[in-house]
PDB file of N, CA and C in Angstrom:
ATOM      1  N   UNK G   9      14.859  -9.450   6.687  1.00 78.00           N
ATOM      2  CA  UNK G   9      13.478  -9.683   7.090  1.00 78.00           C
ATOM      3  C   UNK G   9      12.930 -10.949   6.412  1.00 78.00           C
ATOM      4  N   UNK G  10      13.223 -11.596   5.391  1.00 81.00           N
ATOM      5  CA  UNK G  10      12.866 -12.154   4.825  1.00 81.00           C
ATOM      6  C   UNK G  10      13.470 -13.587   5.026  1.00 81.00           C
ATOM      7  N   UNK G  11      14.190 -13.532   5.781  1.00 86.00           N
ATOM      8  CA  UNK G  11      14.956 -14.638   7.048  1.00 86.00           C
ATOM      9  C   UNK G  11      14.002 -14.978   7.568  1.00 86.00           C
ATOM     10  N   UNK G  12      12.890 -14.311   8.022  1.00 87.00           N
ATOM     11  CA  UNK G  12      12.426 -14.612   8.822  1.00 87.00           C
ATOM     12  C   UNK G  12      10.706 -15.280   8.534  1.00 87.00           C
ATOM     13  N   UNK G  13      11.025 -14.909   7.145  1.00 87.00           N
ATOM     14  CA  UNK G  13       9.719 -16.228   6.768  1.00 87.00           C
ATOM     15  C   UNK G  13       8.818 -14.402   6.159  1.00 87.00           C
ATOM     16  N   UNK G  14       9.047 -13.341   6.023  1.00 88.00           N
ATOM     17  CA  UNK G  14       8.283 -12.056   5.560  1.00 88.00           C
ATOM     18  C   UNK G  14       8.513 -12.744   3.521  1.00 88.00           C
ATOM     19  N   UNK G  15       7.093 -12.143   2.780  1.00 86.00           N
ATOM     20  CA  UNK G  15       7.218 -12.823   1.823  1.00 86.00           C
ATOM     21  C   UNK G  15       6.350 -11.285   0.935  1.00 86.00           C
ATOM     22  N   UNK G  16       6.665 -10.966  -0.375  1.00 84.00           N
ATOM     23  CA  UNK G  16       6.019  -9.819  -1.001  1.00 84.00           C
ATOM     24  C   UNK G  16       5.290 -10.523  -2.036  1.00 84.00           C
ATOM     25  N   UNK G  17       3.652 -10.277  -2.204  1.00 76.00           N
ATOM     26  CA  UNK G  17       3.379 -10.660  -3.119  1.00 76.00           C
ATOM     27  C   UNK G  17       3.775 -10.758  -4.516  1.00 76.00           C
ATOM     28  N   UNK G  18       4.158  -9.107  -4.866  1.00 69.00           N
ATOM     29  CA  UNK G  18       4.514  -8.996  -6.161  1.00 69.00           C
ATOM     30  C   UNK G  18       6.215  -8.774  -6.400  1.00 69.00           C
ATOM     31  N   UNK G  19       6.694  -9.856  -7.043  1.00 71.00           N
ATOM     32  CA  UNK G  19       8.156  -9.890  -6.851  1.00 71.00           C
ATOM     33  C   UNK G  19       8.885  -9.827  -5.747  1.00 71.00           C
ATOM     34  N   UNK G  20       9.657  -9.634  -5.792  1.00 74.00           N
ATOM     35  CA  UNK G  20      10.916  -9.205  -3.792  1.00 74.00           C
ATOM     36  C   UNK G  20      10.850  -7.716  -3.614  1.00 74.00           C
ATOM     37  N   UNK G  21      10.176  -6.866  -4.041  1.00 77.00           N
ATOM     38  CA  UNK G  21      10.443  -5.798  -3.555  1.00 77.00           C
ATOM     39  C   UNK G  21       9.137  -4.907  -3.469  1.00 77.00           C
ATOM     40  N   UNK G  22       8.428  -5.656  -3.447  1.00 79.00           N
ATOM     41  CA  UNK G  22       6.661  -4.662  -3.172  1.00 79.00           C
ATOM     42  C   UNK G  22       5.892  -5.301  -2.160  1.00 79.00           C
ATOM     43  N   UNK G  23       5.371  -4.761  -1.411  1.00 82.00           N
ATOM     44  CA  UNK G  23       4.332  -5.327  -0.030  1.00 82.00           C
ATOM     45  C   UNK G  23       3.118  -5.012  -0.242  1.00 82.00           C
ATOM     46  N   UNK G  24       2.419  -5.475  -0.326  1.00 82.00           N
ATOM     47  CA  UNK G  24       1.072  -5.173  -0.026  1.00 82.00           C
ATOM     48  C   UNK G  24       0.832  -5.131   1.978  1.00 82.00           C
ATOM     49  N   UNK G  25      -0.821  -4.516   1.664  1.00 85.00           N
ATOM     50  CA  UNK G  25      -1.109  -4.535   2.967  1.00 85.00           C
ATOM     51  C   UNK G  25      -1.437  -5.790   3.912  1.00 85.00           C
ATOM     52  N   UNK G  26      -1.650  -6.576   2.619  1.00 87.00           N
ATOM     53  CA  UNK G  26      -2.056  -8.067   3.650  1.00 87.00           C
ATOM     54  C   UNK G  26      -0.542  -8.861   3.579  1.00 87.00           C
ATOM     55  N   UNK G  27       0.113  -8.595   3.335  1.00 88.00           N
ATOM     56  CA  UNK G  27       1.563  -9.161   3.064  1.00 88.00           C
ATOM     57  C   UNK G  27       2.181  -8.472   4.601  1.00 88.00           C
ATOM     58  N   UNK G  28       2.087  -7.051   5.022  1.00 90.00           N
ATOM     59  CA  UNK G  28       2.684  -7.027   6.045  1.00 90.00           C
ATOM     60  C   UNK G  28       1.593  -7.327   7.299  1.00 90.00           C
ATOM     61  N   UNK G  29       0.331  -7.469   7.646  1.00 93.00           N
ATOM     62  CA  UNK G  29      -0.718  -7.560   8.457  1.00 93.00           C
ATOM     63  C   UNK G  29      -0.252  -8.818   8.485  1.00 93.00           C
ATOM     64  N   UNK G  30       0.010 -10.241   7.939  1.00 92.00           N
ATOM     65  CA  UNK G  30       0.093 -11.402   8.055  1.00 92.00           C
ATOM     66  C   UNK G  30       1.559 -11.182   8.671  1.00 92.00           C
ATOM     67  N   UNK G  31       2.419 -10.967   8.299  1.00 93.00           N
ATOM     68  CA  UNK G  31       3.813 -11.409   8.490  1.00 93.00           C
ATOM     69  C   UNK G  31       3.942 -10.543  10.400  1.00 93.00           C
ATOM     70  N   UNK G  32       3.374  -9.360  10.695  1.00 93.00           N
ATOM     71  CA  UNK G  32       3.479  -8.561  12.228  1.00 93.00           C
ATOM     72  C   UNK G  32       2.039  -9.367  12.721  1.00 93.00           C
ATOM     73  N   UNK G  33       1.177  -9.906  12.053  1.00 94.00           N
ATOM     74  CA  UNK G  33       0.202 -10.841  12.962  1.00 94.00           C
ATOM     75  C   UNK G  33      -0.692  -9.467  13.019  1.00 94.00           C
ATOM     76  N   UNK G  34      -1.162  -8.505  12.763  1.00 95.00           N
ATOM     77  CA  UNK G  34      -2.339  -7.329  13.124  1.00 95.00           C
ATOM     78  C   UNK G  34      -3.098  -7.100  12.752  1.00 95.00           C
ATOM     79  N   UNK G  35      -3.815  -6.268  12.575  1.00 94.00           N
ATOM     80  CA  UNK G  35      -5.479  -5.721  11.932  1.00 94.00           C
ATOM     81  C   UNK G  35      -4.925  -4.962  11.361  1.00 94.00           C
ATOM     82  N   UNK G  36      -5.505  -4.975   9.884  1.00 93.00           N
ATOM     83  CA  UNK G  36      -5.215  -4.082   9.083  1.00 93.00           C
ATOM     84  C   UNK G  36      -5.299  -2.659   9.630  1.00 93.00           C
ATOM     85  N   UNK G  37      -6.426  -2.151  10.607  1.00 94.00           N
ATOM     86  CA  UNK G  37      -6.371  -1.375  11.242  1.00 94.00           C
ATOM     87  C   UNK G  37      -5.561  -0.552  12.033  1.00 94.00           C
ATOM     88  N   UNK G  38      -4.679  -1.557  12.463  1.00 94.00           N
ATOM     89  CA  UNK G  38      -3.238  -0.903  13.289  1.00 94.00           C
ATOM     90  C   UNK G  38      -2.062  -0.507  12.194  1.00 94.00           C
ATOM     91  N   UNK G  39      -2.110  -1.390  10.819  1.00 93.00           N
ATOM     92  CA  UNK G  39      -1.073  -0.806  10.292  1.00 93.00           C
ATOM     93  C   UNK G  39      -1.567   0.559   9.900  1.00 93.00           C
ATOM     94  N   UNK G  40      -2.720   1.061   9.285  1.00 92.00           N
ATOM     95  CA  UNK G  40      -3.293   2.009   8.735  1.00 92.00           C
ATOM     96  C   UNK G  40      -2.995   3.096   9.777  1.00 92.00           C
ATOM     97  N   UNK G  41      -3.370   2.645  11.247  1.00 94.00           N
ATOM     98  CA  UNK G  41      -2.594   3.963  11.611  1.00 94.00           C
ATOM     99  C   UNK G  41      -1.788   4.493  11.844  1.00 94.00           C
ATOM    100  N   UNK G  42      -0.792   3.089  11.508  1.00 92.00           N
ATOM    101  CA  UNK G  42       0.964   3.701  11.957  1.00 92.00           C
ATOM    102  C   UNK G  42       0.942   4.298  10.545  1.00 92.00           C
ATOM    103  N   UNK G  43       0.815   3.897   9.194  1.00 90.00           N
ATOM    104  CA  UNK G  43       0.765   4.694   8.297  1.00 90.00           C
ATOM    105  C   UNK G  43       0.718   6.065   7.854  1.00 90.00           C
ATOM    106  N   UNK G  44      -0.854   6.549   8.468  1.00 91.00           N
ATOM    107  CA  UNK G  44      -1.208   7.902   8.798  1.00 91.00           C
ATOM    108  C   UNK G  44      -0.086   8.626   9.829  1.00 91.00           C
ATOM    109  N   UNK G  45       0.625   7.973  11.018  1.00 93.00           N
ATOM    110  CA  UNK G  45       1.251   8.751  11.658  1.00 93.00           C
ATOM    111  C   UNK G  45       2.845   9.109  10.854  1.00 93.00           C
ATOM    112  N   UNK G  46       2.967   8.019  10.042  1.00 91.00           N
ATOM    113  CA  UNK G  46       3.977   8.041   9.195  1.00 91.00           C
ATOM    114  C   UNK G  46       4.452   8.408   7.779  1.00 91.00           C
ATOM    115  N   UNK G  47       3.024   9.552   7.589  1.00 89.00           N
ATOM    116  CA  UNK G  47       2.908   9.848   5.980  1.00 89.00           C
ATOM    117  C   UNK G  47       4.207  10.216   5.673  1.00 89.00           C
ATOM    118  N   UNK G  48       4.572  11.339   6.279  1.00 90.00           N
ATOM    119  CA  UNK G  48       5.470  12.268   5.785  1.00 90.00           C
ATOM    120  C   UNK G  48       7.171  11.484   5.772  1.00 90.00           C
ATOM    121  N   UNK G  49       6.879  10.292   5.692  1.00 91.00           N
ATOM    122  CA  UNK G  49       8.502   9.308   5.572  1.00 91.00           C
ATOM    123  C   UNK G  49       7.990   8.368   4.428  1.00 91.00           C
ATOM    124  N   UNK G  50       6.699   8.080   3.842  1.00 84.00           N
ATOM    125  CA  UNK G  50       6.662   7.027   3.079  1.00 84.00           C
ATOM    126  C   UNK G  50       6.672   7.649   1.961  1.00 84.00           C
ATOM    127  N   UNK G  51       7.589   7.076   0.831  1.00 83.00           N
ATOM    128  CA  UNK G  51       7.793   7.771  -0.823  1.00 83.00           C
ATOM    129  C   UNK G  51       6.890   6.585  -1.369  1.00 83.00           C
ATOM    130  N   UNK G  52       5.649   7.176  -1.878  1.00 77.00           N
ATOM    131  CA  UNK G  52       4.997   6.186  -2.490  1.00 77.00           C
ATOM    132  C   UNK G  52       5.620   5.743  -4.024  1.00 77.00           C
ATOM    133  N   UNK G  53       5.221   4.896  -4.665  1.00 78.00           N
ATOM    134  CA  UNK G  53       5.787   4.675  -5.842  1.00 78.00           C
ATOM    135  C   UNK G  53       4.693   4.436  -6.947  1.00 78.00           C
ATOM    136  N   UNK G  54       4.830   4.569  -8.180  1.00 80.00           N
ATOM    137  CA  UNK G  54       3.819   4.460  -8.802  1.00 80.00           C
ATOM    138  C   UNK G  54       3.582   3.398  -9.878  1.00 80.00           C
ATOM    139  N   UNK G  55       3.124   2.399 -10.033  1.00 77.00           N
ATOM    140  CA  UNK G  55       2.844   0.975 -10.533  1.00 77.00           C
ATOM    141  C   UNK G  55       2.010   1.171 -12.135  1.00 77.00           C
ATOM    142  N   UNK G  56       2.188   0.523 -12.663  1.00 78.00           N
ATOM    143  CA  UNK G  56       1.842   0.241 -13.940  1.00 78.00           C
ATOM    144  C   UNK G  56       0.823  -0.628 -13.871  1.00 78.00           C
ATOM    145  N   UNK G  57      -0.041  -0.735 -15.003  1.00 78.00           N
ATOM    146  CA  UNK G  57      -1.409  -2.060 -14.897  1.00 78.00           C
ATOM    147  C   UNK G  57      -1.296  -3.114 -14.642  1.00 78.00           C
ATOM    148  N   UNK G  58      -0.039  -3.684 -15.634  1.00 78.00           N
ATOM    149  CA  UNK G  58       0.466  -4.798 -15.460  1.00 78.00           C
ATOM    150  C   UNK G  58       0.825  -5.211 -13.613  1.00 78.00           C
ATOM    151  N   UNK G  59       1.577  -4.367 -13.271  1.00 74.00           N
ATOM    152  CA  UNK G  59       1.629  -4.436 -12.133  1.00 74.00           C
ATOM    153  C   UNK G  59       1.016  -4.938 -10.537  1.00 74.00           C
ATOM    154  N   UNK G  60      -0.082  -3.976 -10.884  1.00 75.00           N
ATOM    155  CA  UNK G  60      -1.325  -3.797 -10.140  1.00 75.00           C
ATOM    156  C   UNK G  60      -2.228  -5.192 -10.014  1.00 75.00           C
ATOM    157  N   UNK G  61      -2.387  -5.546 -11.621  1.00 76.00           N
ATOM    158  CA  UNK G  61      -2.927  -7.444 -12.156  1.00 76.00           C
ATOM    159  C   UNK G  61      -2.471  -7.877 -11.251  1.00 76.00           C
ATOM    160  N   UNK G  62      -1.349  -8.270 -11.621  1.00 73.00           N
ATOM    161  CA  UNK G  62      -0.169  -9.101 -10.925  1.00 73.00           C
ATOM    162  C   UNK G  62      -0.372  -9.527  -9.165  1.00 73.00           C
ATOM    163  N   UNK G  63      -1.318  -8.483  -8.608  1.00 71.00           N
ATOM    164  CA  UNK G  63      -1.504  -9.027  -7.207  1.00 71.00           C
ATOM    165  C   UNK G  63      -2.742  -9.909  -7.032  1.00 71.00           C
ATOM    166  N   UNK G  64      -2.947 -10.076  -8.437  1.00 68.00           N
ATOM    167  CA  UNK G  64      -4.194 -11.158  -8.186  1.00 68.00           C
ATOM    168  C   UNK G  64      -5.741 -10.046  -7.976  1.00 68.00           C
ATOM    169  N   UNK G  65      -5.959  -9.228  -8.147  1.00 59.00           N
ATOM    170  CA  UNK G  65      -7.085  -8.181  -8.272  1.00 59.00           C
ATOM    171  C   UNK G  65      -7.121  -7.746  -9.675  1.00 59.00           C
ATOM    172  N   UNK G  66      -8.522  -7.722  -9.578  1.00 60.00           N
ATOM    173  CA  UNK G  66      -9.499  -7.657 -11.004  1.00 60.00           C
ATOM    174  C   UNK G  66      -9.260  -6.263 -10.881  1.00 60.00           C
ATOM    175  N   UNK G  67      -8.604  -4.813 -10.318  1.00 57.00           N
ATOM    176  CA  UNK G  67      -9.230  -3.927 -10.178  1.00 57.00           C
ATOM    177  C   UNK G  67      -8.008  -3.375 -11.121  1.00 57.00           C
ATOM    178  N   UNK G  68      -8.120  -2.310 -12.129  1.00 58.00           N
ATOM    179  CA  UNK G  68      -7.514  -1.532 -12.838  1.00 58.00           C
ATOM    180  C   UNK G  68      -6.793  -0.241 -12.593  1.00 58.00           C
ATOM    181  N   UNK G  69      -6.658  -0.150 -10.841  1.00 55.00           N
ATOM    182  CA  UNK G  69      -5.988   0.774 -10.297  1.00 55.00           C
ATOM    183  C   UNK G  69      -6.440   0.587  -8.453  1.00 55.00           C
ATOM    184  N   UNK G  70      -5.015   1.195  -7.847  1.00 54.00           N
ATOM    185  CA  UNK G  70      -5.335   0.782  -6.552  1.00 54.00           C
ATOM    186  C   UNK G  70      -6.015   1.928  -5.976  1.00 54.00           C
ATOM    187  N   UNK G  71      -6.857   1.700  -4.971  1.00 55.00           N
ATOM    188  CA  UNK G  71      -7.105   2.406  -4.540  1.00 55.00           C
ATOM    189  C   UNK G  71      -6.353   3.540  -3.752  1.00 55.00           C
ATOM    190  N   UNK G  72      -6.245   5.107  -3.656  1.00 54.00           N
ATOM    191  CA  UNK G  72      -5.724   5.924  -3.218  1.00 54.00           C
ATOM    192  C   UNK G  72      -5.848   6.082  -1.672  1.00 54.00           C
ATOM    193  N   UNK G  73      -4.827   5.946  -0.831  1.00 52.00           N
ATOM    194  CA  UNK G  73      -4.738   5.766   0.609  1.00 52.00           C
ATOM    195  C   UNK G  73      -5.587   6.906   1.352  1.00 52.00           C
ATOM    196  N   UNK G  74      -5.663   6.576   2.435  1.00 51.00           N
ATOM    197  CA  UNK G  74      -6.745   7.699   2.934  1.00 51.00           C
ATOM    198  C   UNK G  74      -6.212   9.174   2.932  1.00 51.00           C
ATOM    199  N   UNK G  75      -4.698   9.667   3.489  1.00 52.00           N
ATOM    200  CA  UNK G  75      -4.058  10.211   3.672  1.00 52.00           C
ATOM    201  C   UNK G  75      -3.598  11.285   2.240  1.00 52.00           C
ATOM    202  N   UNK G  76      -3.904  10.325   0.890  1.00 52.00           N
ATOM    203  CA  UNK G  76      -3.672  10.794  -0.184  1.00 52.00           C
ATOM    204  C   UNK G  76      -4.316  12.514  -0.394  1.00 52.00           C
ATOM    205  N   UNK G  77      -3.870  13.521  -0.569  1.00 52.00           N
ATOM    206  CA  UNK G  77      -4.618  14.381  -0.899  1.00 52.00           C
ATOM    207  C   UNK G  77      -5.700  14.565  -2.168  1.00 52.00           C
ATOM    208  N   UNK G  78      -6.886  14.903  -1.677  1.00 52.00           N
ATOM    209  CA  UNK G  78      -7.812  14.611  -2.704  1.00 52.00           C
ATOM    210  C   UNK G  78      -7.759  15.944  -3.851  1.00 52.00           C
ATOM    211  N   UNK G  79      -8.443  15.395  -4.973  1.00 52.00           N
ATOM    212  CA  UNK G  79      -8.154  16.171  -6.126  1.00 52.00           C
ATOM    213  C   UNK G  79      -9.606  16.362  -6.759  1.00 52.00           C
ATOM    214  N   UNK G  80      -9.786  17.266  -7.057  1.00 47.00           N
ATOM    215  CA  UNK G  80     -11.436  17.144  -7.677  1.00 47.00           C
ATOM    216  C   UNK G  80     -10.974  16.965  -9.083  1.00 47.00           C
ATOM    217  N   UNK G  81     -12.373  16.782  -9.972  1.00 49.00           N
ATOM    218  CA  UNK G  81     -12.237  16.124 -11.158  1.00 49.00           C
ATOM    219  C   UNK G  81     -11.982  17.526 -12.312  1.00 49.00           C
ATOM    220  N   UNK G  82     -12.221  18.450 -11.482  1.00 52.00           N
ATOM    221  CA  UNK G  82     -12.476  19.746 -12.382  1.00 52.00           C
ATOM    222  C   UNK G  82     -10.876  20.592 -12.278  1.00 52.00           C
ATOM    223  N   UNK G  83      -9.968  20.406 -11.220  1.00 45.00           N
ATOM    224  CA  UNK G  83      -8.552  21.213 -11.210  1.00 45.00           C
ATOM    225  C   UNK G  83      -7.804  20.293 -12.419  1.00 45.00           C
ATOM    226  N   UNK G  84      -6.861  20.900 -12.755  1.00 46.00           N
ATOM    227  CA  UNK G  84      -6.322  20.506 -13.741  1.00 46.00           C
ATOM    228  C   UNK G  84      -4.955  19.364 -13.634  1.00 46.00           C
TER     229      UNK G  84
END
């Protein structure tokens, strides 16, 4: 894929969402819902701070996908 001009922000082996929206040409919108139709195949992975920096965002954790099951603050 990467023949073909596809590029990962963080190192060669992580995508962000604007990394694949640029490279298929779409609205973030269309990937989000092939996503949702595709929960149950994606193994998410879990990133470190350093990590997270590294894409160029001020933010100290990514945000949790829509699909993520929610957790209240009070279960353990």
């Amino acid at each position: 894929i990467k023949e073909f001009g596809f590029t990962c922000t963080a190192g060669d082996d992580i995508a962000i969402k604007k990394d694949i929206t640029q490279f298929l040409n779409v609205p973030e919108s269309t990937l989000n819902s092939f996503l949702r139709k595709h929960q149950t195949d994606i193994k998410p992975i879990k990133l470190d701070l350093a990590s997270i920096r590294s894409f160029g965002g001020k933010a100290s954790r990514m945000k949790r996908s829509n699909f993520a099951p929610r957790r209240s603050w009070l279960s353990p």
